[in-house]
CSV table of C-alpha atoms in Angstrom, one decimal:
chain,number,residue,atom,x,y,z
A,55,MET,CA,34.0,-11.0,-49.3
A,56,ARG,CA,35.2,-11.9,-46.0
A,57,PRO,CA,35.0,-8.4,-44.3
A,58,LEU,CA,31.3,-8.3,-45.6
A,59,THR,CA,30.8,-11.8,-44.2
A,60,ARG,CA,32.1,-10.8,-40.9
A,61,LEU,CA,29.9,-7.6,-41.0
A,62,VAL,CA,26.8,-9.6,-41.7
A,63,LYS,CA,27.5,-11.9,-38.7
A,64,PHE,CA,28.1,-9.0,-36.6
A,65,PHE,CA,24.7,-7.5,-37.4
A,66,LEU,CA,22.9,-10.9,-37.0
A,67,PHE,CA,24.6,-11.2,-33.6
A,68,VAL,CA,23.4,-7.7,-32.5
A,69,ALA,CA,19.9,-8.5,-33.8
A,70,ALA,CA,19.8,-11.8,-32.0
A,71,LEU,CA,21.1,-10.1,-28.8
A,72,CYS,CA,18.2,-7.4,-29.1
A,73,LEU,CA,15.7,-10.0,-29.5
A,74,THR,CA,16.9,-11.9,-26.4
A,75,VAL,CA,16.9,-8.7,-24.4
A,76,ALA,CA,13.5,-7.8,-25.6
A,77,ALA,CA,12.1,-11.3,-24.8
A,78,ALA,CA,13.5,-11.0,-21.3
A,79,GLN,CA,12.0,-7.7,-20.8
A,80,ALA,CA,8.7,-9.0,-22.1
A,81,GLN,CA,8.7,-11.9,-19.7
A,82,ASP,CA,5.4,-11.6,-17.7
A,83,LEU,CA,5.9,-11.1,-13.9
A,84,LEU,CA,4.2,-14.3,-13.2
A,85,ASP,CA,6.8,-16.3,-15.1
A,86,THR,CA,9.6,-14.5,-13.2
A,87,VAL,CA,7.9,-15.1,-9.9
A,88,LYS,CA,7.3,-18.9,-10.5
A,89,SER,CA,10.7,-19.3,-11.9
A,90,ALA,CA,12.3,-17.7,-8.7
A,91,GLY,CA,9.8,-19.4,-6.5
A,92,VAL,CA,9.6,-16.3,-4.6
A,93,LEU,CA,7.2,-13.3,-4.5
A,94,LYS,CA,8.9,-10.2,-3.2
A,95,VAL,CA,6.4,-8.2,-1.1
A,96,ALA,CA,7.1,-4.6,-0.1
A,97,MET,CA,5.5,-3.3,3.1
A,98,GLU,CA,6.5,-0.5,5.9
A,99,GLY,CA,6.6,-3.0,8.7
A,100,THR,CA,5.6,-0.2,11.1
A,101,TYR,CA,1.9,-0.1,10.3
A,102,PRO,CA,0.0,-2.0,12.8
A,103,PRO,CA,-2.5,-3.8,12.7
A,104,PHE,CA,-1.6,-4.3,8.9
A,105,ASP,CA,2.1,-4.9,9.3
A,106,SER,CA,4.5,-4.6,12.2
A,107,ARG,CA,7.1,-6.6,14.0
A,108,ASN,CA,6.2,-8.6,17.2
A,109,SER,CA,8.3,-9.1,20.3
A,110,ASP,CA,10.2,-11.8,18.4
A,111,GLY,CA,11.0,-9.4,15.4
A,112,GLN,CA,8.6,-11.3,13.0
A,113,LEU,CA,6.3,-9.4,10.7
A,114,VAL,CA,2.7,-9.8,11.7
A,115,GLY,CA,-0.7,-8.3,10.7
A,116,PHE,CA,-3.6,-8.3,8.5
A,117,ASP,CA,-1.6,-7.4,5.2
A,118,VAL,CA,1.2,-10.0,6.3
A,119,ASP,CA,-1.4,-12.8,6.4
A,120,VAL,CA,-3.0,-11.6,3.2
A,121,ALA,CA,0.3,-11.5,1.4
A,122,LYS,CA,1.3,-15.1,2.7
A,123,ALA,CA,-2.1,-16.4,1.3
A,124,VAL,CA,-1.7,-14.9,-1.9
A,125,ALA,CA,1.8,-16.3,-2.3
A,126,ALA,CA,0.6,-19.7,-1.3
A,127,ARG,CA,-2.0,-19.6,-4.1
A,128,LEU,CA,0.5,-18.5,-6.6
A,129,GLY,CA,2.6,-21.5,-5.6
A,130,VAL,CA,5.7,-19.5,-4.2
A,131,LYS,CA,7.0,-18.3,-1.0
A,132,PRO,CA,6.6,-14.6,0.2
A,133,GLN,CA,9.7,-12.6,0.8
A,134,PHE,CA,9.0,-9.5,2.7
A,135,ILE,CA,11.1,-6.4,2.2
A,136,THR,CA,10.4,-3.4,4.6
A,137,THR,CA,10.7,0.0,3.4
A,138,GLU,CA,9.5,3.5,4.3
A,139,TRP,CA,6.2,4.7,2.7
A,140,SER,CA,7.7,7.7,1.3
A,141,GLY,CA,9.7,5.6,-1.3
A,142,ILE,CA,7.8,2.3,-1.7
A,143,LEU,CA,5.8,3.2,-4.7
A,144,ALA,CA,9.0,4.3,-6.7
A,145,GLY,CA,10.7,1.1,-5.4
A,146,LEU,CA,8.0,-0.9,-7.1
A,147,GLU,CA,8.3,1.0,-10.3
A,148,THR,CA,12.1,0.4,-10.4
A,149,GLY,CA,11.7,-3.3,-9.7
A,150,LYS,CA,13.0,-3.5,-6.2
A,151,PHE,CA,10.1,-5.8,-5.5
A,152,ASP,CA,7.2,-7.4,-7.1
A,153,VAL,CA,4.1,-6.0,-5.2
A,154,ILE,CA,3.1,-3.8,-2.4
A,155,VAL,CA,0.8,-5.3,0.1
A,156,ASN,CA,0.3,-2.3,2.4
A,157,GLN,CA,-3.2,-0.7,2.2
A,158,VAL,CA,-2.3,0.9,-1.0
A,159,THR,CA,-5.4,3.0,-2.1
A,160,ILE,CA,-6.4,2.7,-5.7
A,161,THR,CA,-6.5,6.1,-7.4
A,162,PRO,CA,-6.6,7.3,-11.1
A,163,GLU,CA,-3.2,8.9,-10.5
A,164,ARG,CA,-1.6,5.7,-9.3
A,165,LYS,CA,-3.4,3.6,-12.0
A,166,GLN,CA,-1.6,5.8,-14.7
A,167,ALA,CA,1.8,4.2,-13.5
A,168,LEU,CA,0.9,0.9,-11.9
A,169,ASP,CA,-1.6,-1.9,-12.3
A,170,PHE,CA,-3.7,-2.9,-9.3
A,171,SER,CA,-5.4,-6.1,-8.2
A,172,GLN,CA,-9.2,-6.0,-7.3
A,173,PRO,CA,-9.8,-4.4,-4.0
A,174,TYR,CA,-9.2,-6.6,-1.0
A,175,THR,CA,-10.0,-4.0,1.7
A,176,PHE,CA,-12.5,-1.2,2.0
A,177,SER,CA,-12.4,1.7,4.2
A,178,ALA,CA,-12.5,5.5,4.6
A,179,ALA,CA,-10.5,8.4,5.8
A,180,GLN,CA,-11.0,9.4,9.8
A,181,LEU,CA,-9.5,12.2,11.8
A,182,ILE,CA,-7.7,11.8,15.2
A,183,GLN,CA,-7.7,14.6,17.7
A,184,ARG,CA,-6.4,15.2,21.2
A,185,ALA,CA,-8.5,13.7,24.0
A,186,ASN,CA,-9.0,16.9,25.7
A,187,ASP,CA,-9.9,18.8,22.5
A,188,LYS,CA,-13.6,19.3,22.4
A,189,ARG,CA,-13.6,21.0,19.0
A,190,GLN,CA,-15.4,19.0,16.2
A,191,PHE,CA,-13.6,19.1,12.9
A,192,THR,CA,-15.8,17.5,10.2
A,193,ALA,CA,-14.1,18.4,6.9
A,194,LEU,CA,-10.6,19.1,5.5
A,195,THR,CA,-11.7,22.7,4.9
A,196,ASP,CA,-11.7,23.1,8.8
A,197,PHE,CA,-8.0,23.1,8.6
A,198,LYS,CA,-7.3,26.7,7.2
A,199,GLY,CA,-6.3,29.8,9.0
A,200,ASP,CA,-4.5,28.7,12.2
A,201,LYS,CA,-5.6,25.1,12.3
A,202,LYS,CA,-3.2,22.4,11.1
A,203,ILE,CA,-3.6,18.8,10.0
A,204,GLY,CA,-1.0,16.2,9.8
A,205,ALA,CA,-0.6,13.3,7.2
A,206,THR,CA,2.0,10.7,6.4
A,207,LEU,CA,4.2,11.6,3.4
A,208,GLY,CA,3.4,10.0,-0.1
A,209,THR,CA,0.2,8.4,1.3
A,210,ASN,CA,-3.3,9.0,-0.3
A,211,TYR,CA,-4.1,11.1,2.7
A,212,ASP,CA,-1.1,13.4,1.9
A,213,LEU,CA,-2.6,13.9,-1.5
A,214,MET,CA,-5.9,14.3,-0.1
A,215,VAL,CA,-5.0,17.2,2.4
A,216,HIS,CA,-2.8,18.9,-0.3
A,217,ALA,CA,-5.6,18.9,-2.8
A,218,VAL,CA,-7.7,21.4,-0.5
A,219,PRO,CA,-6.7,25.0,-1.5
A,220,GLY,CA,-5.4,27.0,1.5
A,221,ILE,CA,-5.2,24.0,4.0
A,222,ASN,CA,-2.3,24.0,6.4
A,223,ALA,CA,-0.9,20.5,6.3
A,224,ASN,CA,2.3,19.0,7.7
A,225,THR,CA,3.7,15.9,6.4
A,226,TYR,CA,5.5,13.1,8.4
A,227,PRO,CA,7.7,9.9,7.7
A,228,GLY,CA,5.3,7.8,9.8
A,229,ALA,CA,2.5,7.6,12.4
A,230,PRO,CA,4.7,8.0,15.5
A,231,GLU,CA,6.2,11.4,14.4
A,232,LYS,CA,2.6,12.6,13.4
A,233,LEU,CA,1.1,11.6,16.6
A,234,ASN,CA,3.9,13.1,18.7
A,235,ASP,CA,3.2,16.4,17.1
A,236,LEU,CA,-0.5,16.0,17.7
A,237,VAL,CA,-0.1,15.3,21.4
A,238,SER,CA,2.4,18.2,21.6
A,239,GLY,CA,-0.1,20.7,20.2
A,240,ARG,CA,2.1,21.4,17.0
A,241,ILE,CA,-1.0,20.2,14.9
A,242,ASP,CA,-4.7,19.9,15.8
A,243,ALA,CA,-5.5,16.6,14.0
A,244,THR,CA,-4.2,13.8,11.8
A,245,ILE,CA,-5.9,11.9,9.0
A,246,ASP,CA,-5.7,8.2,8.9
A,247,ASP,CA,-7.3,5.0,7.9
A,248,ARG,CA,-10.7,4.4,9.7
A,249,LEU,CA,-9.6,0.8,10.2
A,250,MET,CA,-6.2,1.8,11.9
A,251,VAL,CA,-7.8,4.6,14.1
A,252,PRO,CA,-9.1,2.1,16.8
A,253,TYR,CA,-6.0,0.3,17.1
A,254,ILE,CA,-3.8,3.5,17.3
A,255,ILE,CA,-6.0,4.7,20.2
A,256,LYS,CA,-5.8,1.4,22.0
A,257,THR,CA,-2.1,0.7,21.7
A,258,SER,CA,-0.5,4.1,21.7
A,259,ASN,CA,-1.0,5.1,25.2
A,260,MET,CA,-1.5,8.6,24.1
A,261,PRO,CA,-4.1,11.1,25.2
A,262,ILE,CA,-5.9,11.0,21.6
A,263,ARG,CA,-9.4,10.1,20.5
A,264,ALA,CA,-11.3,9.4,17.2
A,265,GLY,CA,-12.6,12.3,15.2
A,266,ALA,CA,-15.1,12.5,12.3
A,267,THR,CA,-15.0,10.1,9.5
A,268,LEU,CA,-14.6,12.3,6.4
A,269,LYS,CA,-17.6,12.4,4.0
A,270,GLY,CA,-16.9,11.3,0.4
A,271,ALA,CA,-13.6,9.8,1.4
A,272,ASN,CA,-14.3,6.0,1.0
A,273,GLN,CA,-11.3,4.1,-0.2
A,274,GLU,CA,-10.6,0.9,-2.0
A,275,MET,CA,-7.2,-0.8,-1.3
A,276,GLY,CA,-5.5,-3.1,-3.9
A,277,ILE,CA,-2.2,-4.7,-4.5
A,278,PRO,CA,-0.1,-2.7,-6.9
A,279,PHE,CA,2.5,-4.3,-9.5
A,280,ARG,CA,4.2,-2.9,-12.6
A,281,LYS,CA,2.3,-2.5,-15.8
A,282,GLY,CA,2.6,-4.9,-18.7
A,283,ASN,CA,2.1,-8.2,-16.8
A,284,PRO,CA,-1.4,-9.7,-17.8
A,285,LYS,CA,-0.8,-13.1,-16.7
A,286,PHE,CA,0.2,-12.0,-13.3
A,287,ALA,CA,-2.7,-9.7,-13.2
A,288,LYS,CA,-5.1,-12.7,-13.8
A,289,ALA,CA,-3.3,-14.9,-11.4
A,290,LEU,CA,-3.5,-12.4,-8.6
A,291,ASP,CA,-7.1,-11.7,-9.1
A,292,ASP,CA,-7.7,-15.3,-9.3
A,293,ALA,CA,-6.1,-16.0,-5.9
A,294,LEU,CA,-8.0,-13.0,-4.2
A,295,ASN,CA,-11.2,-14.6,-5.7
A,296,ALA,CA,-10.4,-17.9,-4.3
A,297,MET,CA,-9.6,-16.3,-0.8
A,298,ARG,CA,-12.9,-14.5,-0.9
A,299,GLN,CA,-15.0,-17.6,-1.9
A,300,ASP,CA,-13.3,-20.0,0.5
A,301,GLY,CA,-13.6,-17.5,3.5
A,302,THR,CA,-9.8,-16.9,3.8
A,303,LEU,CA,-10.1,-13.2,3.5
A,304,HIS,CA,-13.1,-13.1,6.0
A,305,LYS,CA,-11.0,-15.1,8.5
A,306,ILE,CA,-8.0,-12.9,8.3
A,307,SER,CA,-10.2,-9.9,8.6
A,308,MET,CA,-12.1,-11.2,11.7
A,309,GLN,CA,-8.9,-12.1,13.3
A,310,TRP,CA,-7.3,-8.5,13.1
A,311,PHE,CA,-10.5,-6.3,13.1
A,312,GLY,CA,-13.4,-8.3,14.5
A,313,VAL,CA,-15.4,-7.2,11.5
A,314,ASP,CA,-15.1,-8.1,7.8
A,315,VAL,CA,-13.2,-5.2,6.1
A,316,THR,CA,-12.9,-7.2,2.8
A,317,GLN,CA,-16.4,-6.3,1.7
A,318,PRO,CA,-17.6,-2.9,0.3
A,319,VAL,CA,-19.0,-0.6,3.0
A,320,GLY,CA,-22.7,-1.3,3.4
A,321,ASN,CA,-22.3,-5.0,2.3
């Protein structure tokens, strides 16, 4: 009977271990974050005025301030992790960080893999052209034939341009490479966030100008996190609701843009 007893004990041990692992895997992100006392926040760190480094090497920007305010309302500290946009969504899915606060557009495709907070920024897609280029591009269908448009790899704009049959689109790891190709004439325009365009033109010291805002290209940006975390989802939306009600979101927006970008367009 002893071998049988040992066998029963072994199976009981395995079952208990499986339950422990399952429980750990089932732990809500809110519990994990509060236990660690830290919210791991991913952002590019090269995307002003949303997130970039100042002369002291500190991360600053609209999204940086939003992330700090959200973490404070969750009762934890933010830990910023900078990474290239092209790998940021995959990094979230594999658990390298807890959330992304980097102007992530809410799309049906992304919602299949990730959950999102309520929108905290509202914008649209806009073109940038060379300052001396008098042509008026008004739609993505204009970039067929010998015309080319540039987009940042892995962004909503990348998906947007490649959804147009026959379009000539180049993808880039970030804004600097894209703008350099625009100024040098290798592409005819870039597509970017309407909120970012004035900042790019003001600070790049490049001969570029604002192009058309694309019709039907309104966007809502939220904070993505891994699926299966209902407690965290509620806590995150509660934090954003509180920030909206007490004026925190409005204040941060006015500081960085001079207008309230946290309300739907037209509100």
